[in-house]
XYZ file of C-alpha atoms in Angstrom:
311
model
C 54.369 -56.698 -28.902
C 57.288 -56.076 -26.803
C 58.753 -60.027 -27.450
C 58.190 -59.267 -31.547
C 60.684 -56.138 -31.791
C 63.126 -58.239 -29.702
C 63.157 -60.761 -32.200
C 63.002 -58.583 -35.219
C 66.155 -56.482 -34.159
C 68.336 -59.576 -32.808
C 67.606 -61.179 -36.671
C 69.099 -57.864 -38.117
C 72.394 -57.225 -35.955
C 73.252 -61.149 -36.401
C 76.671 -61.535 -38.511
C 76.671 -62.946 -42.490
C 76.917 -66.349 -42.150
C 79.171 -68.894 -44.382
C 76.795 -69.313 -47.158
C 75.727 -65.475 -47.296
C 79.799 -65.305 -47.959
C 80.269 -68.011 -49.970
C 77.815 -66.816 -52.602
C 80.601 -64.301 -53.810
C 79.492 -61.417 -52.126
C 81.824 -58.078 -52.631
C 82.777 -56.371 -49.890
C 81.098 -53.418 -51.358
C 77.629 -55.142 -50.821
C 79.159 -56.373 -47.049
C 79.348 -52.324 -46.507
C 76.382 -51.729 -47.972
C 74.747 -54.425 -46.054
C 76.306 -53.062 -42.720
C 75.338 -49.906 -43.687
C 71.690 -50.776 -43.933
C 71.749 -53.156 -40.778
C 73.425 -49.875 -39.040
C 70.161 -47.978 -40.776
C 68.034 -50.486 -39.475
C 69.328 -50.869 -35.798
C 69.539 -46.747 -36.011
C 65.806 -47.307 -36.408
C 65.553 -50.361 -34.339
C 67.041 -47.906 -31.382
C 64.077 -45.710 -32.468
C 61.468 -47.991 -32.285
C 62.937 -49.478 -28.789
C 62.582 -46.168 -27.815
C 59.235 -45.168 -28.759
C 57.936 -48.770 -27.332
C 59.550 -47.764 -23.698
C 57.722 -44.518 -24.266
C 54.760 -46.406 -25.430
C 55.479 -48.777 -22.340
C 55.816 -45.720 -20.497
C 52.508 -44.198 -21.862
C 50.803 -47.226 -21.306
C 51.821 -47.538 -17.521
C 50.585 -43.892 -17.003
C 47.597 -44.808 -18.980
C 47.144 -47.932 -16.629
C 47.777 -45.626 -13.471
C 45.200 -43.395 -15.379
C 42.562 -45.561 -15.599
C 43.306 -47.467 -12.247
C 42.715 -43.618 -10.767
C 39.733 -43.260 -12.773
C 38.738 -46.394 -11.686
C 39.255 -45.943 -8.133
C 37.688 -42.254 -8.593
C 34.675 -44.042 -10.637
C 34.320 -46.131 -7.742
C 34.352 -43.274 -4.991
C 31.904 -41.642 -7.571
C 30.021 -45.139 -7.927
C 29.935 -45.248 -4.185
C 29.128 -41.495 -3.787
C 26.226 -41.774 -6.150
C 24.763 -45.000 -3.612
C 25.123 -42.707 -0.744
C 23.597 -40.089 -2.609
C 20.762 -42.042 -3.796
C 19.979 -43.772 0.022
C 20.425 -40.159 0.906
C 17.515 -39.196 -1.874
C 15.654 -42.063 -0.688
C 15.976 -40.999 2.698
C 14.711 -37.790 1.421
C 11.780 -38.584 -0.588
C 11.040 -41.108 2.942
C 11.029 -38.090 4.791
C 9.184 -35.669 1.827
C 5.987 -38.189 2.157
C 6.127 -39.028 5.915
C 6.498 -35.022 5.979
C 3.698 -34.607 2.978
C 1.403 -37.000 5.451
C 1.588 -35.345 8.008
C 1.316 -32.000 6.272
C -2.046 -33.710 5.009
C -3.184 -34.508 8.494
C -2.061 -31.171 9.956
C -4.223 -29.812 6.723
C -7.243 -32.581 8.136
C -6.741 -31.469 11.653
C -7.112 -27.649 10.392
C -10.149 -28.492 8.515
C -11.328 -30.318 12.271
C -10.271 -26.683 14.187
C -11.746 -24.559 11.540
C -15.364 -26.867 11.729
C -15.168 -27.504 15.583
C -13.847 -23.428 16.069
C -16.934 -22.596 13.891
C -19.198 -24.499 15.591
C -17.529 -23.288 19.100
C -18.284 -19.874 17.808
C -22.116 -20.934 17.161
C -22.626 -22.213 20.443
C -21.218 -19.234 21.853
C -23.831 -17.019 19.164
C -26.191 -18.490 20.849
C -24.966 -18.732 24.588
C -25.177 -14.935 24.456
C -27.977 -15.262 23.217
C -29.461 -17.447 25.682
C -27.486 -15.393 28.172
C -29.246 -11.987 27.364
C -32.380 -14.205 27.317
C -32.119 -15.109 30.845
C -30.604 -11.610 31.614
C -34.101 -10.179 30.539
C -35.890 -12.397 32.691
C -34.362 -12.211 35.150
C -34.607 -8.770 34.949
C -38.338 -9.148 34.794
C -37.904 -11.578 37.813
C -36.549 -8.826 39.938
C -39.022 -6.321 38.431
C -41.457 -8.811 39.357
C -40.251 -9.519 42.851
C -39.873 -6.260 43.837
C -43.493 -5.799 42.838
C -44.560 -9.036 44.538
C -42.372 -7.548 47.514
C -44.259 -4.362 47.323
C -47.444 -5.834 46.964
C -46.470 -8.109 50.068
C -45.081 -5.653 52.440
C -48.769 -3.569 51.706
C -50.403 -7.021 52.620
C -47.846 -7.458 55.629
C -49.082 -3.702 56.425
C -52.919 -4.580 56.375
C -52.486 -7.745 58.203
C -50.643 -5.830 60.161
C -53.553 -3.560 61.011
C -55.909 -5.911 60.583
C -54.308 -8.501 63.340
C -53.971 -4.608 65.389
C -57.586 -4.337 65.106
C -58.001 -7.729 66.400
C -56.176 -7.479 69.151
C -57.753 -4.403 70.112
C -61.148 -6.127 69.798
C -59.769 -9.418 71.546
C -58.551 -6.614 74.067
C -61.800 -5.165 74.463
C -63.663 -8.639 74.572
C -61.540 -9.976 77.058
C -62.739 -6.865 79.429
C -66.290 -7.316 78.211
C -65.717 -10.904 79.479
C -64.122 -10.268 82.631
C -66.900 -8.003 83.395
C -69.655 -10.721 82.548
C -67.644 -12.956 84.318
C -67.947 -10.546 87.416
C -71.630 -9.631 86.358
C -72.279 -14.098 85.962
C -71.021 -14.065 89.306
C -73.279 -14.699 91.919
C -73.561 -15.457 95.794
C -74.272 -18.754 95.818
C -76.277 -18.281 99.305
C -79.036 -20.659 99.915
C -81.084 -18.057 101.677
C -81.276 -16.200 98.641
C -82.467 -18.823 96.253
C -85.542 -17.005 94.996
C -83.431 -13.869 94.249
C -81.356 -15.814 92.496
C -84.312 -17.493 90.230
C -85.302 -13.976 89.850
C -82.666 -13.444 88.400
C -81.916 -15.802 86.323
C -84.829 -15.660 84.429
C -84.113 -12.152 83.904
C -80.753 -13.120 82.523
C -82.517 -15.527 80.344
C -84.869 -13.037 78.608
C -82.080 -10.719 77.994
C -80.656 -13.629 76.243
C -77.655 -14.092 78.395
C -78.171 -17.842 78.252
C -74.531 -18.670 79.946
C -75.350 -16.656 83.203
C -78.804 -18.114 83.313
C -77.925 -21.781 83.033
C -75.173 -21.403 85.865
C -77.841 -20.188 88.278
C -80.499 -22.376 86.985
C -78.043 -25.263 87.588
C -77.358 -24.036 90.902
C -80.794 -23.717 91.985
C -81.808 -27.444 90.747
C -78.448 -28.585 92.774
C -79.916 -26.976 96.139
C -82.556 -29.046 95.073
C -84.744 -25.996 94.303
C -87.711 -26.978 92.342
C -85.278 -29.113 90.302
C -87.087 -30.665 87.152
C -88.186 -26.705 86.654
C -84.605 -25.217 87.374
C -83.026 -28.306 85.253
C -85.883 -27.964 82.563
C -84.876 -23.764 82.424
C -80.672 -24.931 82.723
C -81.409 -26.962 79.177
C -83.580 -24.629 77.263
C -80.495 -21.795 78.139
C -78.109 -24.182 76.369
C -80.091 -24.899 74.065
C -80.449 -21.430 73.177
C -76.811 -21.040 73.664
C -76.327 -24.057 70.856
C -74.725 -26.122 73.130
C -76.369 -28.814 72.289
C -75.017 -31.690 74.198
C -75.526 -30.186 78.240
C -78.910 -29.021 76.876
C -79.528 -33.057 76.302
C -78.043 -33.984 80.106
C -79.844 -31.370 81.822
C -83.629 -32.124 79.809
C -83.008 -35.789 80.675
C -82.437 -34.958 84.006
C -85.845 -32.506 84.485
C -87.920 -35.388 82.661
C -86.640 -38.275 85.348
C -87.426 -36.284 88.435
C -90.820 -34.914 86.963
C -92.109 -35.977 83.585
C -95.998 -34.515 83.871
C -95.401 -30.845 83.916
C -96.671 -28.441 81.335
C -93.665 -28.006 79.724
C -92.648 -31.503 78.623
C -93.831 -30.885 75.235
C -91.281 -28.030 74.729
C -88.830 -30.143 76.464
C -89.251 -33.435 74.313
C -89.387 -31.245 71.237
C -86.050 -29.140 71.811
C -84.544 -32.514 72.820
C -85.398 -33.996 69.446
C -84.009 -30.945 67.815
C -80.891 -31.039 69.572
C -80.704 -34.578 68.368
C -80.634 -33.210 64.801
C -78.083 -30.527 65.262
C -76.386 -32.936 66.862
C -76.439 -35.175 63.128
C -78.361 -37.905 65.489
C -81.406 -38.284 63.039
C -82.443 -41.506 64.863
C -83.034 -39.927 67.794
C -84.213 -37.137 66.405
C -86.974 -39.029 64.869
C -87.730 -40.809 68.032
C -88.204 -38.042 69.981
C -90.904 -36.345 67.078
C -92.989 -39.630 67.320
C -92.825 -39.311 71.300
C -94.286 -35.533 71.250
C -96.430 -36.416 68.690
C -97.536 -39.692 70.397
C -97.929 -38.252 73.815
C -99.346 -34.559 73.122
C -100.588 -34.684 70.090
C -102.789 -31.797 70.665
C -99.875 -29.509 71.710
C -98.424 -27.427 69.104
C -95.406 -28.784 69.436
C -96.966 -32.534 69.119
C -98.389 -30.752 65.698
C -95.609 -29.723 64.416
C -93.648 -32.901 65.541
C -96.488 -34.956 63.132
C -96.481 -32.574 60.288
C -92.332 -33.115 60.040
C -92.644 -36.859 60.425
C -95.667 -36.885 57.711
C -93.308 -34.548 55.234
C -90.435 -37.634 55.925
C -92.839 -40.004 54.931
C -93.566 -38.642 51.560
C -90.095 -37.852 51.007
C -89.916 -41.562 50.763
């Protein structure tokens, strides 16, 4: 645009040439011709000017728009930093949101597990008040057992008292028969003695009578009598076993006295106290064998005849 008004205003200041004055032009029409060139370069001067100001404008324009530009740009870049920045944001909203959710999950989890927490405890109290009341009725219950106890401890007590004092009392009563079994064991007074020993064994003092009748048959005094008498005091006395040794003893040294019936009877009932039924039953078919007619062979037969049917 700027080249065209160059050209247009160096056409219009050229001078006439040769032709333009040979064609008989007056120099009225030269003035008025250099009056309109002088019109036209007055307006040529105008438009030069308005196209620098144009120029002008259009520089400032350019500036303008380079600034915008450049400002666009900043905004362009502002608006990418903004949006990472909103992306950053709505990053950090839903990590944020998540974790709001599992803080909200986790609160549900306290709530259930704070609930149940507060059950258990319901009924830990409740189991604790249980085994308060019994064991409250434990100690009620001990302290009666205690009571009840102590009262026992007291009557055993008085009981094992009593005891003594009869175990105190016995043991005199048996230091005195001990002193009363005592005898002089003098040969010279050997019939005394068998006196009194079968004295001793009427009153049924069957331990103080065997020691003397023992003694007599060791003098020897009449031996298968005193050994005989020695047995039938043990035997009385339940001691079943010396009764045994001592009716052996009085049948080997004399075995046709009067009282070998009693003897082989006892004998055969030691036997059975003794849980010896064999020789129990040996010893019923001897005294029933050998004196039948005695009451003890009689008695020896009806017990072996009452086996037999048992059978």
């Amino acid at each position: 645009m700027r080249f065209s008004l160059l050209l247009v205003g160096g056409l219009l200041c050229a001078e006439p040439s040769a032709f333009e004055l040979q064609s008989g032009a007056t120099k009225q029409e030269l003035k008025t011709l250099q009056s309109s060139n002088k019109n036209l370069g007055d307006i040529l001067a105008t438009l030069k000017g308005q196209t620098s100001s144009l120029l002008q404008g259009q520089e400032g324009l350019k500036s303008l728009v380079e600034g915008q530009g450049l400002r666009l740009k900043k905004a362009t870049s502002t608006l990418a930093t903004h949006s990472d920045n909103l992306k950053a944001l709505k990053n950090t909203q839903d990590a944020q949101a998540d974790l709001i959710k599992q803080q909200a999950q986790l609160i549900d989890t306290l709530k259930t597990q704070i609930q149940a927490n507060q059950e258990a405890l319901a009924n830990f109290e409740k189991k604790n008040a249980d085994t308060q009341k019994l064991l409250e009725n434990m100690r009620t219950d001990f302290a009666t057992k205690l009571q009840n106890l102590q009262k026992s401890i007291d009557i055993q007590a008085n009981a094992n008292n009593k005891k003594l004092r009869e175990l105190a009392s016995l043991q005199v009563q048996m230091l005195k028969a001990k002193k009363e079994s005592a005898f002089n064991k003098d040969p010279t007074q050997k019939e005394k003695i068998a006196k009194e020993a079968r004295e001793l064994f009427k009153q049924k003092r069957y331990k103080e009578a065997e020691e003397r009748f023992a003694w007599l048959a060791s003098l020897p005094f009449k031996p298968a009598y005193h050994e005989y008498m020695a047995g039938e005091s043990a035997y009385f006395n339940k001691a079943y076993q010396s009764a045994i040794a001592f009716y052996k003893k009085s049948a080997m040294l004399d075995d046709k006295v009067s009282y070998m019936p009693i003897l082989l009877y006892h004998t055969a009932w030691a036997f059975k106290n003794l849980k010896d039924h064999a020789n129990y039953k040996k010893f019923l078919q001897s005294v029933a064998k050998l004196y039948p007619k005695s009451d003890q062979g009689k008695e020896a037969q009806n017990l072996l005849d009452e086996k037999s049917k048992k059978r």
